[in-house]
Short mmCIF file of C-alpha atoms and ligand atoms in Angstrom, two decimals:
data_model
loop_
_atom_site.label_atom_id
_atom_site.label_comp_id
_atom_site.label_asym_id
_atom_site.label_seq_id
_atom_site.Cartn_x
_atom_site.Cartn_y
_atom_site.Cartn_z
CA UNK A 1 7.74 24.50 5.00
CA UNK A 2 4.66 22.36 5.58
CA UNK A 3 1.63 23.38 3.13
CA UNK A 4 -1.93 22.13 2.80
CA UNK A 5 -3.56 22.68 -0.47
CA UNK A 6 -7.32 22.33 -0.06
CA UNK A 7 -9.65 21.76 -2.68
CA UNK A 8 -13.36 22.52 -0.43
CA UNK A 9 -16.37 21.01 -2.41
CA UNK A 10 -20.05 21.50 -0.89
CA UNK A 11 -19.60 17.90 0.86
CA UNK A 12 -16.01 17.03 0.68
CA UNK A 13 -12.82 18.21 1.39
CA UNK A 14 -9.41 17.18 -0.20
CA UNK A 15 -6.19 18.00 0.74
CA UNK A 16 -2.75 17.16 0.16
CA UNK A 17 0.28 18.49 2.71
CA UNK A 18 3.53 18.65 0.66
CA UNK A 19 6.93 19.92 1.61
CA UNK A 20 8.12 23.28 0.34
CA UNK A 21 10.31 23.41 -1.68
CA UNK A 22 11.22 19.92 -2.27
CA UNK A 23 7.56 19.78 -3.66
CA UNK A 24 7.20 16.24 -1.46
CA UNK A 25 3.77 14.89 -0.76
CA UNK A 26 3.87 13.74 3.22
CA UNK A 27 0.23 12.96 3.32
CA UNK A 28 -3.26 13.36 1.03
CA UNK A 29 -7.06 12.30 1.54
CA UNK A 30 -10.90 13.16 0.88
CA UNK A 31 -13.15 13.51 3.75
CA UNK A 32 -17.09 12.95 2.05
CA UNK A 33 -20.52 13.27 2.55
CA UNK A 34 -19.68 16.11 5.05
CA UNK A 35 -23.33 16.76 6.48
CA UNK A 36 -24.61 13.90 5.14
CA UNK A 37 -25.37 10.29 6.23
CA UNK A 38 -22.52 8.12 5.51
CA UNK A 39 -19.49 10.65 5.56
CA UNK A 40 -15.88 9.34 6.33
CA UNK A 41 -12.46 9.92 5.15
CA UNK A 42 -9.72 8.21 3.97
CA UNK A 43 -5.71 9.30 4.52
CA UNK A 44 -2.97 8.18 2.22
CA UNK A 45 0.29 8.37 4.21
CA UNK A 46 3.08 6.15 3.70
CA UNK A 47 1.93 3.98 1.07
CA UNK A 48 -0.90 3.17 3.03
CA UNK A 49 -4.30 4.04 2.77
CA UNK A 50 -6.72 4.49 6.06
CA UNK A 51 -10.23 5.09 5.38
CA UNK A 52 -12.43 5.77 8.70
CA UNK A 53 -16.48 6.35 9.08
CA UNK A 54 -17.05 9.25 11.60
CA UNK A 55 -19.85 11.48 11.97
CA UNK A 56 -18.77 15.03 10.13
CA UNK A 57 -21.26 17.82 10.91
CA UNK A 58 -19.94 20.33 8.95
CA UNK A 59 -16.21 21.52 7.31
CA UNK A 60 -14.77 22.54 10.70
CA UNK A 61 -15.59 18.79 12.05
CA UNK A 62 -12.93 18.05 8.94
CA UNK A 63 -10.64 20.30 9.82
CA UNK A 64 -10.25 19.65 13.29
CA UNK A 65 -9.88 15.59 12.46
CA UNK A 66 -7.37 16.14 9.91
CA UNK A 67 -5.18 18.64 12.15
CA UNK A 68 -5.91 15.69 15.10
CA UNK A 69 -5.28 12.93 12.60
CA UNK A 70 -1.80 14.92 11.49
CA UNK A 71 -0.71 15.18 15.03
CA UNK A 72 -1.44 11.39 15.95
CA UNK A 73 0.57 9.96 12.66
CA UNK A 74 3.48 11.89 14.42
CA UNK A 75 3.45 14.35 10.88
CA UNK A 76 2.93 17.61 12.90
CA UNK A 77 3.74 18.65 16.56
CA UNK A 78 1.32 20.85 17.07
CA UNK A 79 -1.44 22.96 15.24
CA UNK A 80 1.22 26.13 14.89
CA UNK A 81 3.81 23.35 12.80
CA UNK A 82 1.48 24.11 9.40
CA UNK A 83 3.01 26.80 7.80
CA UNK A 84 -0.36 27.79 5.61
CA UNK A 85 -3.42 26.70 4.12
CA UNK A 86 -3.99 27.32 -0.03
CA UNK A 87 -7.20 27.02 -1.15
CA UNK A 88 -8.91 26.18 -4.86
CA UNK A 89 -11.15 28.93 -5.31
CA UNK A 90 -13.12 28.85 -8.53
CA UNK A 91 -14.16 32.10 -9.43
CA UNK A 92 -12.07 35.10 -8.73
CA UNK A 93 -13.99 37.32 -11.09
CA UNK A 94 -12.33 40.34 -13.27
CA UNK A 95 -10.42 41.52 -9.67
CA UNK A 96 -7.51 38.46 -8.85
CA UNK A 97 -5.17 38.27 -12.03
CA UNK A 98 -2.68 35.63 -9.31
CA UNK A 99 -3.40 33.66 -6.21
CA UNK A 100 -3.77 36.24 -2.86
CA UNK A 101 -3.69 36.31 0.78
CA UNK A 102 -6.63 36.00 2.28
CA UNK A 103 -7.82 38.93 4.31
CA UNK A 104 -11.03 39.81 5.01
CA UNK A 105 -11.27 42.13 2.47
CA UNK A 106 -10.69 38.93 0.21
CA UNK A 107 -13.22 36.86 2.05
CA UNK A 108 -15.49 39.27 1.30
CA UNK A 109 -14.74 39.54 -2.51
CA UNK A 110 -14.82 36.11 -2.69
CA UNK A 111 -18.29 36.04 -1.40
CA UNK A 112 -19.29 38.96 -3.64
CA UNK A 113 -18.19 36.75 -6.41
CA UNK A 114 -21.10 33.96 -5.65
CA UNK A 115 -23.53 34.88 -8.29
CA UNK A 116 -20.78 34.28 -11.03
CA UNK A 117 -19.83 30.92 -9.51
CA UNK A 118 -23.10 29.71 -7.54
CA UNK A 119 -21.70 26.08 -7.77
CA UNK A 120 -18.18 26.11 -6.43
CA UNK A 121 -17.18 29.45 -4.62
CA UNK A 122 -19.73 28.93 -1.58
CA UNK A 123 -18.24 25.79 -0.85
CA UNK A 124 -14.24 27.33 -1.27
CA UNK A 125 -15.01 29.71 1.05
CA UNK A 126 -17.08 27.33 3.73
CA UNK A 127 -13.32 25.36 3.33
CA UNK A 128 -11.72 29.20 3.78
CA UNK A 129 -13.72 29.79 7.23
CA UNK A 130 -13.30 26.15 8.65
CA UNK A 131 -9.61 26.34 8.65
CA UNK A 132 -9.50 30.20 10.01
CA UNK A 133 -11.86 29.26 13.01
CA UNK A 134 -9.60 26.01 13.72
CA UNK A 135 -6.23 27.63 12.43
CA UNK A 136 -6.98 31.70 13.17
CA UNK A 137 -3.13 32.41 13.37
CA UNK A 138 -1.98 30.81 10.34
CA UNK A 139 -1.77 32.28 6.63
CA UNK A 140 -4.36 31.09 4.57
CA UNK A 141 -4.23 31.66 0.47
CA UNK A 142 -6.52 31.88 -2.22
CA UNK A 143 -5.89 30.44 -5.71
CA UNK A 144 -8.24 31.00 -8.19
CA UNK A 145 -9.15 29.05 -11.71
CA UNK A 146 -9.63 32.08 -13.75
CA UNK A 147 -6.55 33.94 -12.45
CA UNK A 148 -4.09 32.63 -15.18
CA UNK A 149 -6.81 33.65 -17.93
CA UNK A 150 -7.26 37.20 -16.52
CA UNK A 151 -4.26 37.82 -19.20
CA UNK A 152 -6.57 37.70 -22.09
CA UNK A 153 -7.16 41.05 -23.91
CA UNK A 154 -10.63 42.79 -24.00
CA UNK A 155 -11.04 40.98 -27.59
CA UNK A 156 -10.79 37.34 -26.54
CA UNK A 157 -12.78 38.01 -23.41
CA UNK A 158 -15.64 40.29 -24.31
CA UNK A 159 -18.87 38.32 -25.77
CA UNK A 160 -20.92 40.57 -29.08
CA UNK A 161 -24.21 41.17 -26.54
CA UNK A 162 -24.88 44.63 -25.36
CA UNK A 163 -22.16 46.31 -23.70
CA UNK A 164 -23.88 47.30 -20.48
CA UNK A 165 -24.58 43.19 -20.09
CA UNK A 166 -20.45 43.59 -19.54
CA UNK A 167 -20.36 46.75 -17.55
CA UNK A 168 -23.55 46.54 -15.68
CA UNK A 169 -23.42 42.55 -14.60
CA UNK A 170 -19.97 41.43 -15.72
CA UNK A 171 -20.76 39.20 -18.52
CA UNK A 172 -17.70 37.94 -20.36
CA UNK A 173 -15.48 35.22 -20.79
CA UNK A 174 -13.44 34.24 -17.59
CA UNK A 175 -11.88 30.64 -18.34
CA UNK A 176 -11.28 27.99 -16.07
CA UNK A 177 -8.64 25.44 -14.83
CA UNK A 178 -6.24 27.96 -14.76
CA UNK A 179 -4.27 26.47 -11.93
CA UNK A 180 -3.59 23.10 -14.72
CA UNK A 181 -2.68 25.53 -17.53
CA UNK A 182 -0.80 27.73 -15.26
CA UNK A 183 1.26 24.36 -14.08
CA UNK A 184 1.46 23.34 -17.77
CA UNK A 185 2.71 26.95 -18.94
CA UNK A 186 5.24 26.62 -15.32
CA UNK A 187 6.51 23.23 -16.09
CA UNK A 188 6.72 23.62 -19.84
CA UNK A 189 9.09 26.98 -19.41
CA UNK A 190 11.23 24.67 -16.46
CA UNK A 191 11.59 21.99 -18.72
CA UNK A 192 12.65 23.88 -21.84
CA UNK A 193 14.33 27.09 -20.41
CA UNK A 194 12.49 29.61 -22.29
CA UNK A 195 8.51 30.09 -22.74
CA UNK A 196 7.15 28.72 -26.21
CA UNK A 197 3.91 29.06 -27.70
CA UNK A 198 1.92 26.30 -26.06
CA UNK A 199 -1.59 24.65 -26.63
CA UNK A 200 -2.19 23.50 -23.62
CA UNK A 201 -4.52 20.92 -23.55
CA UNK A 202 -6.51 20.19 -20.38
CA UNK A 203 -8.78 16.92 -21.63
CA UNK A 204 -10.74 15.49 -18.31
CA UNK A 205 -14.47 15.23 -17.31
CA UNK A 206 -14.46 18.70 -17.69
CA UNK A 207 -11.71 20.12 -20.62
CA UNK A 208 -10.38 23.22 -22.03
CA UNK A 209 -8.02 24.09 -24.27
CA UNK A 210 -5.67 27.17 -23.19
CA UNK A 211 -3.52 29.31 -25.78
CA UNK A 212 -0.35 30.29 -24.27
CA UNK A 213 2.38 32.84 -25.57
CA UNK A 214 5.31 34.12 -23.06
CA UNK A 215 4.02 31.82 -19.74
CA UNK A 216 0.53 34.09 -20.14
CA UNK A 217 -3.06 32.85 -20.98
CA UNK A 218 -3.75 34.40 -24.84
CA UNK A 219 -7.43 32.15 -24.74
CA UNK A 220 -9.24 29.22 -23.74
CA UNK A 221 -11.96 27.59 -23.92
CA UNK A 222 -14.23 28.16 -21.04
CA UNK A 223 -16.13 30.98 -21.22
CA UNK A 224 -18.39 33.26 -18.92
CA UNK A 225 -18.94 29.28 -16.87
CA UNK A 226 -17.70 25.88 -17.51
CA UNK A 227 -19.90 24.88 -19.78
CA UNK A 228 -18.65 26.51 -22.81
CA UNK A 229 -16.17 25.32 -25.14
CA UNK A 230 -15.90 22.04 -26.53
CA UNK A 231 -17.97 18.63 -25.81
CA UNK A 232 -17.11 17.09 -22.44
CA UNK A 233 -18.11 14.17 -20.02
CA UNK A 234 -21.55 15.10 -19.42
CA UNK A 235 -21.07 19.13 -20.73
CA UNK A 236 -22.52 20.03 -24.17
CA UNK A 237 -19.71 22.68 -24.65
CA UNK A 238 -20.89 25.68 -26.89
CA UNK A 239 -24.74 25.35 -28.07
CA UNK A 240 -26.55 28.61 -29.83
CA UNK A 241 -28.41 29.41 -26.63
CA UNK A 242 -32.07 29.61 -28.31
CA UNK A 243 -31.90 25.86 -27.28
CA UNK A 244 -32.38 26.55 -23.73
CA UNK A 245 -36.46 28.80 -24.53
CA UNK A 246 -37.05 26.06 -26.73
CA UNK A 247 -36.64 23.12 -25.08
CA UNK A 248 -38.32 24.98 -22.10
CA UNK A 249 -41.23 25.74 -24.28
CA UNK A 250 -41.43 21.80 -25.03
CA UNK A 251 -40.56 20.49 -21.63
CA UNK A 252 -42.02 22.37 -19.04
CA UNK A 253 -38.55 21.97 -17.54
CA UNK A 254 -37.42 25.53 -15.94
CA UNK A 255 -34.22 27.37 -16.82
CA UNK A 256 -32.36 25.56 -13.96
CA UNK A 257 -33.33 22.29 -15.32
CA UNK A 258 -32.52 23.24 -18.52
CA UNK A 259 -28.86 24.21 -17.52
CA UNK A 260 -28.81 20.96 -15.25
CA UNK A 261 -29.33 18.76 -18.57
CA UNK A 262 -26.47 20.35 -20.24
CA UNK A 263 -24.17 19.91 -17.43
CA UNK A 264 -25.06 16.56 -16.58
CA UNK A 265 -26.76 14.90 -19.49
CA UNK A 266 -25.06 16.15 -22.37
CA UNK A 267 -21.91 15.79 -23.78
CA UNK A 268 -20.29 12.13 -24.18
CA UNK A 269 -22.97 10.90 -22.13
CA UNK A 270 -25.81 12.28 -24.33
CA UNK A 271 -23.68 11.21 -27.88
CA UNK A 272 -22.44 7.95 -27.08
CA UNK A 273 -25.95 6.77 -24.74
CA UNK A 274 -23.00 4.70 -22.69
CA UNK A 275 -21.37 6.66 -20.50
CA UNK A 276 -19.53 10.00 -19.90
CA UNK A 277 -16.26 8.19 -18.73
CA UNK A 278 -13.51 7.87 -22.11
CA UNK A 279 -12.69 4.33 -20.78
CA UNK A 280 -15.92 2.80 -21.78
CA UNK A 281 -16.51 4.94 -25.07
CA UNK A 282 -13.52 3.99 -26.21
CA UNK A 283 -14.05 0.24 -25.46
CA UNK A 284 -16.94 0.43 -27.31
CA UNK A 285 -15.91 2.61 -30.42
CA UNK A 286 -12.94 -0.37 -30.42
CA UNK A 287 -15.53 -2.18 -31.07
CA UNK A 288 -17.65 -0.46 -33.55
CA UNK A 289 -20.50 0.55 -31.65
CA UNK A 290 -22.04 3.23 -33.87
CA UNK A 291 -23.03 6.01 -31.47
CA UNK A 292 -19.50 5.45 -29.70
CA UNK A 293 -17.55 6.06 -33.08
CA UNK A 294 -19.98 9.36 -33.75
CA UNK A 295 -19.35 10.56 -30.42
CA UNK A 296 -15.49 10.22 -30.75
CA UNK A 297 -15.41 11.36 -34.06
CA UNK A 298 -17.30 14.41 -33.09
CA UNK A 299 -15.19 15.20 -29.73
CA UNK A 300 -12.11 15.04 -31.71
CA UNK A 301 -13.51 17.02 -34.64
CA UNK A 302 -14.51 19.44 -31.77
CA UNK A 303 -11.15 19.83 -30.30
CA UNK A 304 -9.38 20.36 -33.60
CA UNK A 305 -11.30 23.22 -34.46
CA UNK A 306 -10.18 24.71 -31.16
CA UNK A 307 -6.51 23.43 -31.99
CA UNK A 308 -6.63 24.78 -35.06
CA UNK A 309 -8.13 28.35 -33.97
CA UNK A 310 -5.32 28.84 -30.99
CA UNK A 311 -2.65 27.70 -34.05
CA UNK A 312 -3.88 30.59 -36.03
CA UNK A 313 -4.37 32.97 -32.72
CA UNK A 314 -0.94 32.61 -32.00
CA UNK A 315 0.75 32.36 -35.58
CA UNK A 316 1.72 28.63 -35.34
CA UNK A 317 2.77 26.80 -32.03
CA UNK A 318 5.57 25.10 -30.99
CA UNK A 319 4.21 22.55 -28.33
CA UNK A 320 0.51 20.94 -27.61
CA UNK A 321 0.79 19.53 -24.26
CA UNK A 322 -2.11 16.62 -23.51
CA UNK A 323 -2.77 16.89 -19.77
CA UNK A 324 -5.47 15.26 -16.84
CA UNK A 325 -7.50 11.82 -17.56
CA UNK A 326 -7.96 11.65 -20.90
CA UNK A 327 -4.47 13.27 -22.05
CA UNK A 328 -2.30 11.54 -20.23
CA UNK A 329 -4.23 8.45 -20.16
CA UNK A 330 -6.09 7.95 -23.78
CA UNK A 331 -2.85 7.24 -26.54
CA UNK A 332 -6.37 6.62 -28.72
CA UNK A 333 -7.69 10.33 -28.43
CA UNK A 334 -4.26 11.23 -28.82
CA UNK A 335 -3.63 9.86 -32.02
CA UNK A 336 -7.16 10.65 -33.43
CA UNK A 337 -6.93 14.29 -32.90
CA UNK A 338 -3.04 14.98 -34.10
CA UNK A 339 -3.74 12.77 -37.24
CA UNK A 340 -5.97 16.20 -37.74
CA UNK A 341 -2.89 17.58 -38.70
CA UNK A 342 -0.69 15.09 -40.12
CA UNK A 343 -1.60 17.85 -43.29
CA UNK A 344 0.54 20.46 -41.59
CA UNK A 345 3.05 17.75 -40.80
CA UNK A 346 2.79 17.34 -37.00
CA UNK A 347 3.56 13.41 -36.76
CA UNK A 348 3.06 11.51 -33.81
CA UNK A 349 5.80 8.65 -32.63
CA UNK A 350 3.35 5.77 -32.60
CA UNK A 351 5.54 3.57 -30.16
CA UNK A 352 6.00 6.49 -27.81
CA UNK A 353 2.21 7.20 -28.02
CA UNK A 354 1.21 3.87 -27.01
CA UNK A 355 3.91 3.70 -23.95
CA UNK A 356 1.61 3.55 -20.63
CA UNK A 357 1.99 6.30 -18.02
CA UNK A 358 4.24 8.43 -20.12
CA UNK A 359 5.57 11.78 -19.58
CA UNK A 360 7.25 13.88 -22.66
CA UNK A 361 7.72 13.98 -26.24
CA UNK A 362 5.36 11.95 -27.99
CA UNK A 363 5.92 13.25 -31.53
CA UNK A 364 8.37 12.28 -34.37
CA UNK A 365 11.86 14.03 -34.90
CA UNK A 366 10.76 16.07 -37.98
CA UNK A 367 7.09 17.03 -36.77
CA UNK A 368 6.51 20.56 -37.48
CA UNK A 369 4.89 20.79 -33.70
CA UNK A 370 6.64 19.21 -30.76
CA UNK A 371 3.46 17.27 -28.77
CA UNK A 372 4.40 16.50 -24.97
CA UNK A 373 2.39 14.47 -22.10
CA UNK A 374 2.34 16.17 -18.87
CA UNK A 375 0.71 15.15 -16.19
CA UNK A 376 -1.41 17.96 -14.04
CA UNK A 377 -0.81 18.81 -10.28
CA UNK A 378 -2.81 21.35 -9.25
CA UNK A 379 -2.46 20.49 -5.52
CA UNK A 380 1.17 20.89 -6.36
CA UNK A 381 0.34 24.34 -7.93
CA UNK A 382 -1.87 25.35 -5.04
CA UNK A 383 0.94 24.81 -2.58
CA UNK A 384 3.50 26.44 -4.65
CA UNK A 385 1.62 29.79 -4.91
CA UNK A 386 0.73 29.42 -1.45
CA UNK A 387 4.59 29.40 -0.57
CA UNK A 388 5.82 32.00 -2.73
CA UNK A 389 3.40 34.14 -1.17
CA UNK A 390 4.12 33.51 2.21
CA UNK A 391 7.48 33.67 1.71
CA UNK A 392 7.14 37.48 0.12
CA UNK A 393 5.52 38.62 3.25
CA UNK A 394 8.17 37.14 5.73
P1 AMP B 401 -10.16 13.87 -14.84
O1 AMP B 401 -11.41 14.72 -14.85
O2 AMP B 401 -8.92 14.63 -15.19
O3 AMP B 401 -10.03 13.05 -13.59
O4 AMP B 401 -10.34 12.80 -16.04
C1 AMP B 401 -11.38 11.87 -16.05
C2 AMP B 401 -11.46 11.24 -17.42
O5 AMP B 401 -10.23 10.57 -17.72
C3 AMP B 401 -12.56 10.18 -17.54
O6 AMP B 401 -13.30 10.38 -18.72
C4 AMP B 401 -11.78 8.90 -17.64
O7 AMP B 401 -12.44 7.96 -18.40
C5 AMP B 401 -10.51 9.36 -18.35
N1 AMP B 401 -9.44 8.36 -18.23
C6 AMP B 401 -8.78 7.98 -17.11
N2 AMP B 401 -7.92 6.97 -17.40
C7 AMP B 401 -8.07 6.68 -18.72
C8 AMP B 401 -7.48 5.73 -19.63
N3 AMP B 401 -6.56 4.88 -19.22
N4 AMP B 401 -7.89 5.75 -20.91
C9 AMP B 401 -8.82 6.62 -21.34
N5 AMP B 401 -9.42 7.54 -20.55
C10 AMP B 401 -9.04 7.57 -19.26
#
């Protein structure tokens, strides 16, 4: 079966078309700056990589130049040769528990979910309605980033604020990138035969750490959005909100701008003063740039704590998985945070550490907790769900 998994931004538009259930990749590209000067696209297909400047109105001018562009590379007959479309949606609320059909009930939902994700869902579902005005006949699927957390009893998810915040307006911990912890959690069981208790470690831009006993979601991270947790790129992580009237009071800056400084400015950013990308912090913590060695030492110290509360949530763990940028790419960050707990005896393999673009067991024979790289493919993930689903309904 031919699947597109669709990841709709509010100017961009990524897919990948794989082949079910060989999980192939035939084809992947972005198209950006949708409705904006400057947009184009670029199409990786065949080892080669086309990138093309075209005017692109809106999301259906993508969609009908990737189904054209799919047709004239030969990869599709016609516009009925796509089997179905699965879509990234970021918030499905407390309703979607796994990835869904789209009906129009779902549409709908998905809309009614807007004030909890103002930032992502109007743009999933912009990608949802392109592709059903260009593609009406074919099945379309949603796959949500808090689905694999909606596991999570009423004691990890519920925050101590008054109860009708929760029952009145919803307020409580959701989690994100459940799609990457649901593929770690997937793989993880594949590759061992049985489910383990897993930390799953999702370190990228944006990170969270997800808990993970019998393939389900215990807790993570994230909490009611995706700035909670632990320090990221340019995300403070948790901060005792009294910050926010403060700085408000001091600034003149409104609560919008307020949130927008710790999504944007905060974080690695904010702590190291040189960037929010790991590459150049650790560059310059390699070579002893003060701020760079506090902001390490403080994301690592950051992510242990989390480590170390998920270890005690679920009574010792057998694997912590690194996964996305940073974990599969930083043997540094690596090494820094499991020396945290050399003290319980979890020993990494130095050599196999420091091996580039590695995928496995990274830690020694005797170490009390297996640690694994596995790299993330939420495309993959996307199309998977999308599959099984349609397959159900045949
Ligand atoms: P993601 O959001 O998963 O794309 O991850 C982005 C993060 O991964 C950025 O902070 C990058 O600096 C980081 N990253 C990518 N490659 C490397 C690398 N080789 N070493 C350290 N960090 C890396």
């Amino acid at each position: 079966m031919e699947i597109l998994s669709v990841n709709a931004g509010s100017s961009s538009l990524k897919f990948t078309l794989f082949e079910l259930p060989f999980e192939k990749v035939v084809v992947s590209g972005t198209f950006e700056k949708i409705g904006i000067e400057g947009s184009f696209y670029t199409i990786k297909y065949n080892g080669e990589k086309i990138r093309k400047e075209v005017k692109l109105k809106d999301h259906t001018d993508a969609v009908k130049i990737l189904m054209n562009e799919l047709i004239d590379m030969k990869i599709l007959d016609s516009y009925d040769d796509l089997d179905a479309v699965g879509h990234r949606v970021v918030h499905g609320g407390d309703t979607y528990f796994d990835s869904i059909i789209i009906t129009k009930e779902v549409e709908e939902k998905i809309e009614e979910l807007i004030p909890l994700g103002p930032l992502h869902n109007p743009a999933n579902l912009t990608g949802i309605r392109s592709f059903k005005k260009i593609l009406p006949k074919i099945p379309q699927v949603a796959v949500f980033d808090t689905a694999f957390h909606q596991t999570m009893s009423d004691e990890e998810y519920l925050y101590a604020v008054p109860m009708e915040w929760y029952e009145k307006f919803a307020v409580r911990k959701y989690g994100f990138h459940g799609t990457s912890h649901k593929y770690i959690a997937t793989k993880m069981r594949e590759i061992i035969g049985e489910d383990k208790k897993i930390i799953s470690c999702h370190l990228g831009n944006g990170a969270s750490l997800c808990a993970i006993k019998d393939g389900k979601c215990v807790d993570t991270s994230m909490g009611f959005a995706p700035l909670a947790g632990f320090i990221m790129g340019t995300r403070s992580g948790d901060v005792d909100p009294s910050i926010i009237p403060y700085v408000m009071s001091k600034t003149g800056e409104t609560v919008d701008d307020v949130l927008n400084d710790l999504n944007k400015k905060s974080g690695m950013l904010a702590l190291s003063g040189v960037s929010s990308d790991m590459r150049d912090i650790e560059e310059a913590y390699l070579n002893k740039d003060p701020r760079c060695i506090r902001a390490m030492n403080m994301y690592i110290k950051h992510i242990a704590n989390y480590l170390s509360m998920y270890n005690t949530l679920l009574e010792g763990t057998d694997y912590i998985v690194f996964t996305a940028g940073i974990g599969e790419n930083s043997n540094l960050v690596r090494k820094l945070l499991i020396d945290k707990f050399k003290f319980m005896g979890v020993k990494l393999d130095e050599e196999k550490n420091n091996q580039r673009g590695i995928s496995g067991e990274i830690s020694t024979e005797d170490s009390t907790i297996k640690v694994v790289v596995l790299p993330t493919d939420e495309e993959l993930m996307i199309a998977k769900d999308t599959y099984n689903l349609v397959n159900k309904e045949k």
